[in-house]
PDB file of C-alpha atoms in Angstrom:
ATOM      1  CA  UNK A   1      37.471 -70.328  54.149  1.00  0.00           C
ATOM      2  CA  UNK A   2      36.852 -69.750  50.509  1.00  0.00           C
ATOM      3  CA  UNK A   3      35.049 -72.453  48.510  1.00  0.00           C
ATOM      4  CA  UNK A   4      37.659 -71.752  45.665  1.00  0.00           C
ATOM      5  CA  UNK A   5      40.158 -73.578  47.851  1.00  0.00           C
ATOM      6  CA  UNK A   6      38.195 -76.850  46.946  1.00  0.00           C
ATOM      7  CA  UNK A   7      38.698 -78.821  43.692  1.00  0.00           C
ATOM      8  CA  UNK A   8      35.012 -78.825  43.051  1.00  0.00           C
ATOM      9  CA  UNK A   9      32.685 -76.173  41.811  1.00  0.00           C
ATOM     10  CA  UNK A  10      29.674 -74.844  43.481  1.00  0.00           C
ATOM     11  CA  UNK A  11      26.874 -73.444  41.287  1.00  0.00           C
ATOM     12  CA  UNK A  12      23.612 -72.273  42.640  1.00  0.00           C
ATOM     13  CA  UNK A  13      20.132 -71.587  40.869  1.00  0.00           C
ATOM     14  CA  UNK A  14      17.857 -68.928  41.934  1.00  0.00           C
ATOM     15  CA  UNK A  15      14.549 -67.189  41.121  1.00  0.00           C
ATOM     16  CA  UNK A  16      11.093 -66.844  42.363  1.00  0.00           C
ATOM     17  CA  UNK A  17       8.655 -69.660  42.120  1.00  0.00           C
ATOM     18  CA  UNK A  18       7.536 -70.664  38.681  1.00  0.00           C
ATOM     19  CA  UNK A  19      10.635 -69.648  36.640  1.00  0.00           C
ATOM     20  CA  UNK A  20      11.618 -73.338  35.857  1.00  0.00           C
ATOM     21  CA  UNK A  21      14.600 -74.062  38.108  1.00  0.00           C
ATOM     22  CA  UNK A  22      13.691 -77.545  38.864  1.00  0.00           C
ATOM     23  CA  UNK A  23      12.885 -78.533  35.262  1.00  0.00           C
ATOM     24  CA  UNK A  24      16.083 -77.040  33.886  1.00  0.00           C
ATOM     25  CA  UNK A  25      18.158 -78.681  36.626  1.00  0.00           C
ATOM     26  CA  UNK A  26      16.864 -82.031  35.487  1.00  0.00           C
ATOM     27  CA  UNK A  27      18.061 -81.157  32.008  1.00  0.00           C
ATOM     28  CA  UNK A  28      21.513 -80.145  33.290  1.00  0.00           C
ATOM     29  CA  UNK A  29      21.792 -83.336  35.325  1.00  0.00           C
ATOM     30  CA  UNK A  30      21.126 -85.497  32.366  1.00  0.00           C
ATOM     31  CA  UNK A  31      23.255 -83.499  30.050  1.00  0.00           C
ATOM     32  CA  UNK A  32      26.293 -83.585  32.288  1.00  0.00           C
ATOM     33  CA  UNK A  33      25.873 -87.227  33.301  1.00  0.00           C
ATOM     34  CA  UNK A  34      25.999 -88.202  29.747  1.00  0.00           C
ATOM     35  CA  UNK A  35      29.389 -86.521  29.568  1.00  0.00           C
ATOM     36  CA  UNK A  36      30.607 -88.385  32.718  1.00  0.00           C
ATOM     37  CA  UNK A  37      31.125 -85.114  34.476  1.00  0.00           C
ATOM     38  CA  UNK A  38      30.882 -85.728  38.280  1.00  0.00           C
ATOM     39  CA  UNK A  39      27.970 -83.644  39.476  1.00  0.00           C
ATOM     40  CA  UNK A  40      25.718 -83.597  42.488  1.00  0.00           C
ATOM     41  CA  UNK A  41      22.143 -82.113  42.227  1.00  0.00           C
ATOM     42  CA  UNK A  42      20.806 -80.946  45.512  1.00  0.00           C
ATOM     43  CA  UNK A  43      18.244 -78.401  46.966  1.00  0.00           C
ATOM     44  CA  UNK A  44      17.432 -76.006  49.658  1.00  0.00           C
ATOM     45  CA  UNK A  45      15.909 -76.284  52.095  1.00  0.00           C
ATOM     46  CA  UNK A  46      16.834 -79.967  52.310  1.00  0.00           C
ATOM     47  CA  UNK A  47      19.694 -82.199  51.007  1.00  0.00           C
ATOM     48  CA  UNK A  48      20.096 -84.344  54.125  1.00  0.00           C
ATOM     49  CA  UNK A  49      17.319 -86.460  56.001  1.00  0.00           C
ATOM     50  CA  UNK A  50      17.336 -83.808  58.805  1.00  0.00           C
ATOM     51  CA  UNK A  51      17.243 -80.905  56.522  1.00  0.00           C
ATOM     52  CA  UNK A  52      14.498 -82.578  54.498  1.00  0.00           C
ATOM     53  CA  UNK A  53      12.371 -82.802  57.586  1.00  0.00           C
ATOM     54  CA  UNK A  54      12.938 -79.051  58.118  1.00  0.00           C
ATOM     55  CA  UNK A  55      11.902 -78.457  54.578  1.00  0.00           C
ATOM     56  CA  UNK A  56       8.656 -80.398  54.940  1.00  0.00           C
ATOM     57  CA  UNK A  57       7.799 -78.444  57.952  1.00  0.00           C
ATOM     58  CA  UNK A  58       8.611 -75.028  56.226  1.00  0.00           C
ATOM     59  CA  UNK A  59       6.595 -75.849  53.092  1.00  0.00           C
ATOM     60  CA  UNK A  60       3.505 -77.202  54.944  1.00  0.00           C
ATOM     61  CA  UNK A  61       0.753 -75.122  56.205  1.00  0.00           C
ATOM     62  CA  UNK A  62       0.126 -74.949  59.986  1.00  0.00           C
ATOM     63  CA  UNK A  63      -2.522 -73.950  62.225  1.00  0.00           C
ATOM     64  CA  UNK A  64      -0.071 -71.768  64.112  1.00  0.00           C
ATOM     65  CA  UNK A  65       1.549 -69.345  61.712  1.00  0.00           C
ATOM     66  CA  UNK A  66       5.436 -69.358  61.390  1.00  0.00           C
ATOM     67  CA  UNK A  67       6.935 -66.025  62.454  1.00  0.00           C
ATOM     68  CA  UNK A  68       9.415 -64.627  59.895  1.00  0.00           C
ATOM     69  CA  UNK A  69      12.392 -64.987  62.306  1.00  0.00           C
ATOM     70  CA  UNK A  70      11.394 -68.773  62.892  1.00  0.00           C
ATOM     71  CA  UNK A  71      11.223 -69.312  59.210  1.00  0.00           C
ATOM     72  CA  UNK A  72      14.731 -67.753  58.629  1.00  0.00           C
ATOM     73  CA  UNK A  73      16.375 -69.507  61.631  1.00  0.00           C
ATOM     74  CA  UNK A  74      14.875 -72.882  60.337  1.00  0.00           C
ATOM     75  CA  UNK A  75      16.367 -72.164  56.885  1.00  0.00           C
ATOM     76  CA  UNK A  76      19.739 -71.736  58.176  1.00  0.00           C
ATOM     77  CA  UNK A  77      19.428 -74.741  60.441  1.00  0.00           C
ATOM     78  CA  UNK A  78      18.778 -76.829  57.433  1.00  0.00           C
ATOM     79  CA  UNK A  79      21.517 -75.014  55.601  1.00  0.00           C
ATOM     80  CA  UNK A  80      24.205 -75.802  58.214  1.00  0.00           C
ATOM     81  CA  UNK A  81      23.329 -79.562  57.918  1.00  0.00           C
ATOM     82  CA  UNK A  82      23.400 -79.403  54.166  1.00  0.00           C
ATOM     83  CA  UNK A  83      26.769 -77.600  53.882  1.00  0.00           C
ATOM     84  CA  UNK A  84      28.525 -79.789  56.380  1.00  0.00           C
ATOM     85  CA  UNK A  85      27.006 -83.081  55.330  1.00  0.00           C
ATOM     86  CA  UNK A  86      26.690 -82.672  51.462  1.00  0.00           C
ATOM     87  CA  UNK A  87      28.093 -79.604  49.896  1.00  0.00           C
ATOM     88  CA  UNK A  88      31.533 -79.547  51.335  1.00  0.00           C
ATOM     89  CA  UNK A  89      32.238 -83.324  51.093  1.00  0.00           C
ATOM     90  CA  UNK A  90      31.150 -83.200  47.418  1.00  0.00           C
ATOM     91  CA  UNK A  91      33.433 -80.147  46.658  1.00  0.00           C
ATOM     92  CA  UNK A  92      36.319 -81.752  48.467  1.00  0.00           C
ATOM     93  CA  UNK A  93      35.732 -84.857  46.295  1.00  0.00           C
ATOM     94  CA  UNK A  94      36.027 -82.701  43.137  1.00  0.00           C
ATOM     95  CA  UNK A  95      32.406 -82.751  42.242  1.00  0.00           C
ATOM     96  CA  UNK A  96      30.315 -79.932  40.645  1.00  0.00           C
ATOM     97  CA  UNK A  97      27.575 -79.131  43.120  1.00  0.00           C
ATOM     98  CA  UNK A  98      24.394 -77.710  41.450  1.00  0.00           C
ATOM     99  CA  UNK A  99      22.117 -76.457  44.290  1.00  0.00           C
ATOM    100  CA  UNK A 100      18.548 -75.496  43.650  1.00  0.00           C
ATOM    101  CA  UNK A 101      18.449 -72.362  45.938  1.00  0.00           C
ATOM    102  CA  UNK A 102      21.019 -71.163  48.662  1.00  0.00           C
ATOM    103  CA  UNK A 103      21.556 -68.028  50.702  1.00  0.00           C
ATOM    104  CA  UNK A 104      20.413 -65.675  48.100  1.00  0.00           C
ATOM    105  CA  UNK A 105      16.920 -67.085  48.565  1.00  0.00           C
ATOM    106  CA  UNK A 106      17.074 -66.038  52.260  1.00  0.00           C
ATOM    107  CA  UNK A 107      17.986 -62.461  51.242  1.00  0.00           C
ATOM    108  CA  UNK A 108      15.246 -62.323  48.746  1.00  0.00           C
ATOM    109  CA  UNK A 109      12.489 -64.231  50.673  1.00  0.00           C
ATOM    110  CA  UNK A 110      13.071 -63.646  54.273  1.00  0.00           C
ATOM    111  CA  UNK A 111      15.115 -60.357  53.936  1.00  0.00           C
ATOM    112  CA  UNK A 112      13.108 -58.474  51.369  1.00  0.00           C
ATOM    113  CA  UNK A 113       9.854 -60.194  50.959  1.00  0.00           C
ATOM    114  CA  UNK A 114       9.238 -60.814  54.797  1.00  0.00           C
ATOM    115  CA  UNK A 115      10.892 -57.613  55.593  1.00  0.00           C
ATOM    116  CA  UNK A 116      13.665 -58.942  57.949  1.00  0.00           C
ATOM    117  CA  UNK A 117      16.358 -56.980  56.172  1.00  0.00           C
ATOM    118  CA  UNK A 118      19.759 -58.035  55.012  1.00  0.00           C
ATOM    119  CA  UNK A 119      21.813 -57.406  58.099  1.00  0.00           C
ATOM    120  CA  UNK A 120      20.353 -60.326  60.232  1.00  0.00           C
ATOM    121  CA  UNK A 121      20.794 -62.632  57.418  1.00  0.00           C
ATOM    122  CA  UNK A 122      24.330 -61.580  56.798  1.00  0.00           C
ATOM    123  CA  UNK A 123      25.192 -62.568  60.307  1.00  0.00           C
ATOM    124  CA  UNK A 124      23.752 -65.926  59.847  1.00  0.00           C
ATOM    125  CA  UNK A 125      25.470 -66.402  56.614  1.00  0.00           C
ATOM    126  CA  UNK A 126      28.944 -65.617  58.224  1.00  0.00           C
ATOM    127  CA  UNK A 127      28.099 -68.058  61.152  1.00  0.00           C
ATOM    128  CA  UNK A 128      26.913 -70.929  58.958  1.00  0.00           C
ATOM    129  CA  UNK A 129      28.906 -70.639  55.673  1.00  0.00           C
ATOM    130  CA  UNK A 130      32.274 -69.812  57.129  1.00  0.00           C
ATOM    131  CA  UNK A 131      33.360 -68.281  53.774  1.00  0.00           C
ATOM    132  CA  UNK A 132      31.670 -70.670  51.437  1.00  0.00           C
ATOM    133  CA  UNK A 133      30.273 -68.929  48.488  1.00  0.00           C
ATOM    134  CA  UNK A 134      28.946 -69.989  44.935  1.00  0.00           C
ATOM    135  CA  UNK A 135      31.425 -69.895  42.079  1.00  0.00           C
ATOM    136  CA  UNK A 136      28.456 -69.019  39.909  1.00  0.00           C
ATOM    137  CA  UNK A 137      24.797 -68.274  40.439  1.00  0.00           C
ATOM    138  CA  UNK A 138      22.191 -68.705  37.659  1.00  0.00           C
ATOM    139  CA  UNK A 139      19.248 -66.390  38.180  1.00  0.00           C
ATOM    140  CA  UNK A 140      16.269 -67.367  36.256  1.00  0.00           C
ATOM    141  CA  UNK A 141      14.090 -64.206  35.907  1.00  0.00           C
ATOM    142  CA  UNK A 142      10.581 -63.746  34.800  1.00  0.00           C
ATOM    143  CA  UNK A 143       7.783 -61.214  35.538  1.00  0.00           C
ATOM    144  CA  UNK A 144       5.799 -62.144  38.530  1.00  0.00           C
ATOM    145  CA  UNK A 145       2.506 -62.338  36.745  1.00  0.00           C
ATOM    146  CA  UNK A 146       3.992 -64.894  34.269  1.00  0.00           C
ATOM    147  CA  UNK A 147       5.530 -66.940  37.197  1.00  0.00           C
ATOM    148  CA  UNK A 148       2.219 -67.008  39.125  1.00  0.00           C
ATOM    149  CA  UNK A 149       0.339 -68.172  35.952  1.00  0.00           C
ATOM    150  CA  UNK A 150       2.775 -71.117  35.706  1.00  0.00           C
ATOM    151  CA  UNK A 151       2.161 -71.911  39.329  1.00  0.00           C
ATOM    152  CA  UNK A 152      -1.594 -72.032  38.878  1.00  0.00           C
ATOM    153  CA  UNK A 153      -1.005 -75.004  36.441  1.00  0.00           C
ATOM    154  CA  UNK A 154       0.329 -77.133  39.396  1.00  0.00           C
ATOM    155  CA  UNK A 155      -2.086 -79.441  41.120  1.00  0.00           C
ATOM    156  CA  UNK A 156      -0.924 -78.456  44.620  1.00  0.00           C
ATOM    157  CA  UNK A 157       1.074 -75.510  45.834  1.00  0.00           C
ATOM    158  CA  UNK A 158       3.082 -75.251  49.027  1.00  0.00           C
ATOM    159  CA  UNK A 159       3.239 -72.435  51.644  1.00  0.00           C
ATOM    160  CA  UNK A 160       5.688 -70.453  49.672  1.00  0.00           C
ATOM    161  CA  UNK A 161       4.056 -70.946  46.292  1.00  0.00           C
ATOM    162  CA  UNK A 162       0.766 -69.722  47.762  1.00  0.00           C
ATOM    163  CA  UNK A 163       2.177 -66.351  48.699  1.00  0.00           C
ATOM    164  CA  UNK A 164       0.872 -62.985  47.151  1.00  0.00           C
ATOM    165  CA  UNK A 165       2.144 -61.305  43.983  1.00  0.00           C
ATOM    166  CA  UNK A 166       3.477 -58.475  46.120  1.00  0.00           C
ATOM    167  CA  UNK A 167       5.622 -61.000  48.040  1.00  0.00           C
ATOM    168  CA  UNK A 168       7.132 -62.357  44.868  1.00  0.00           C
ATOM    169  CA  UNK A 169       7.692 -58.837  43.454  1.00  0.00           C
ATOM    170  CA  UNK A 170       9.671 -57.780  46.528  1.00  0.00           C
ATOM    171  CA  UNK A 171      11.628 -61.062  46.213  1.00  0.00           C
ATOM    172  CA  UNK A 172      12.148 -60.515  42.481  1.00  0.00           C
ATOM    173  CA  UNK A 173      13.372 -56.930  42.957  1.00  0.00           C
ATOM    174  CA  UNK A 174      15.812 -58.222  45.651  1.00  0.00           C
ATOM    175  CA  UNK A 175      17.260 -60.831  43.322  1.00  0.00           C
ATOM    176  CA  UNK A 176      17.843 -58.343  40.529  1.00  0.00           C
ATOM    177  CA  UNK A 177      19.498 -55.888  42.975  1.00  0.00           C
ATOM    178  CA  UNK A 178      21.865 -58.729  44.165  1.00  0.00           C
ATOM    179  CA  UNK A 179      22.603 -59.487  40.558  1.00  0.00           C
ATOM    180  CA  UNK A 180      23.524 -55.914  39.855  1.00  0.00           C
ATOM    181  CA  UNK A 181      25.726 -55.729  43.092  1.00  0.00           C
ATOM    182  CA  UNK A 182      27.725 -59.064  42.119  1.00  0.00           C
ATOM    183  CA  UNK A 183      27.802 -59.169  38.332  1.00  0.00           C
ATOM    184  CA  UNK A 184      30.839 -61.326  38.649  1.00  0.00           C
ATOM    185  CA  UNK A 185      28.899 -64.137  40.243  1.00  0.00           C
ATOM    186  CA  UNK A 186      25.463 -63.819  38.814  1.00  0.00           C
ATOM    187  CA  UNK A 187      24.213 -64.703  35.355  1.00  0.00           C
ATOM    188  CA  UNK A 188      20.680 -63.463  34.805  1.00  0.00           C
ATOM    189  CA  UNK A 189      18.862 -65.343  32.214  1.00  0.00           C
ATOM    190  CA  UNK A 190      15.425 -64.370  30.741  1.00  0.00           C
ATOM    191  CA  UNK A 191      13.127 -67.321  31.664  1.00  0.00           C
ATOM    192  CA  UNK A 192      10.342 -65.947  29.368  1.00  0.00           C
ATOM    193  CA  UNK A 193      12.261 -67.103  26.135  1.00  0.00           C
ATOM    194  CA  UNK A 194      12.187 -70.592  24.642  1.00  0.00           C
ATOM    195  CA  UNK A 195      13.275 -73.631  26.734  1.00  0.00           C
ATOM    196  CA  UNK A 196      16.071 -74.162  24.168  1.00  0.00           C
ATOM    197  CA  UNK A 197      17.345 -70.583  24.439  1.00  0.00           C
ATOM    198  CA  UNK A 198      17.276 -70.790  28.344  1.00  0.00           C
ATOM    199  CA  UNK A 199      19.264 -74.063  28.412  1.00  0.00           C
ATOM    200  CA  UNK A 200      21.774 -72.883  25.772  1.00  0.00           C
ATOM    201  CA  UNK A 201      22.554 -69.810  27.878  1.00  0.00           C
ATOM    202  CA  UNK A 202      22.809 -71.847  31.012  1.00  0.00           C
ATOM    203  CA  UNK A 203      25.373 -74.220  29.211  1.00  0.00           C
ATOM    204  CA  UNK A 204      27.183 -71.360  28.125  1.00  0.00           C
ATOM    205  CA  UNK A 205      27.642 -69.964  31.602  1.00  0.00           C
ATOM    206  CA  UNK A 206      28.408 -73.321  33.198  1.00  0.00           C
ATOM    207  CA  UNK A 207      30.774 -74.946  30.837  1.00  0.00           C
ATOM    208  CA  UNK A 208      33.771 -72.760  31.406  1.00  0.00           C
ATOM    209  CA  UNK A 209      33.686 -73.577  35.100  1.00  0.00           C
ATOM    210  CA  UNK A 210      33.490 -77.243  34.579  1.00  0.00           C
ATOM    211  CA  UNK A 211      36.777 -77.280  32.753  1.00  0.00           C
ATOM    212  CA  UNK A 212      38.300 -77.168  36.238  1.00  0.00           C
ATOM    213  CA  UNK A 213      36.836 -80.563  36.939  1.00  0.00           C
ATOM    214  CA  UNK A 214      37.419 -82.424  33.674  1.00  0.00           C
ATOM    215  CA  UNK A 215      40.993 -81.042  33.151  1.00  0.00           C
TER     216      UNK A 215
END
């Protein structure tokens, strides 16, 4: 089943921690709501009450360390709920779904940064997504050092935000490799430029897809 069979549009937002995904998604939500374009802002892991519980577990520190395989399986458990209960119904209703992280995160974080490799993730991707793929993926990119400097400004960091620079470098490298491999889906945006410049580039990439919804 291809996502393109649905009247809605599926757009995902990716990048390592500290590149500004959440801030820019808030801007996009306000921008398109003002234009009366039906959009749904959601996130991963999370998106449903059960998936949000999994998110809380994954982002929290625990006395017992979480194995990489456990982390990966929990990510896809939350994703299965999210797709079935939120993403697919919204796409079927003709909405634009803006998702803060999706399966590319699993390839970058669990596959590359945790060292599990892409093959295991691809199996889960096929099982859970059943052909659903983003129409567009916005990859906000910044050097790891800059991203980590931004994270230090936060009052509290979660389990992923507390990872090492080497972890984030592996994740960033994986993201950029995916963008090279799928240039028709990815739009890489330099997150080190001005906020206005970043937002204008995001709008330029997204607007043509939304013509499908407002037509």
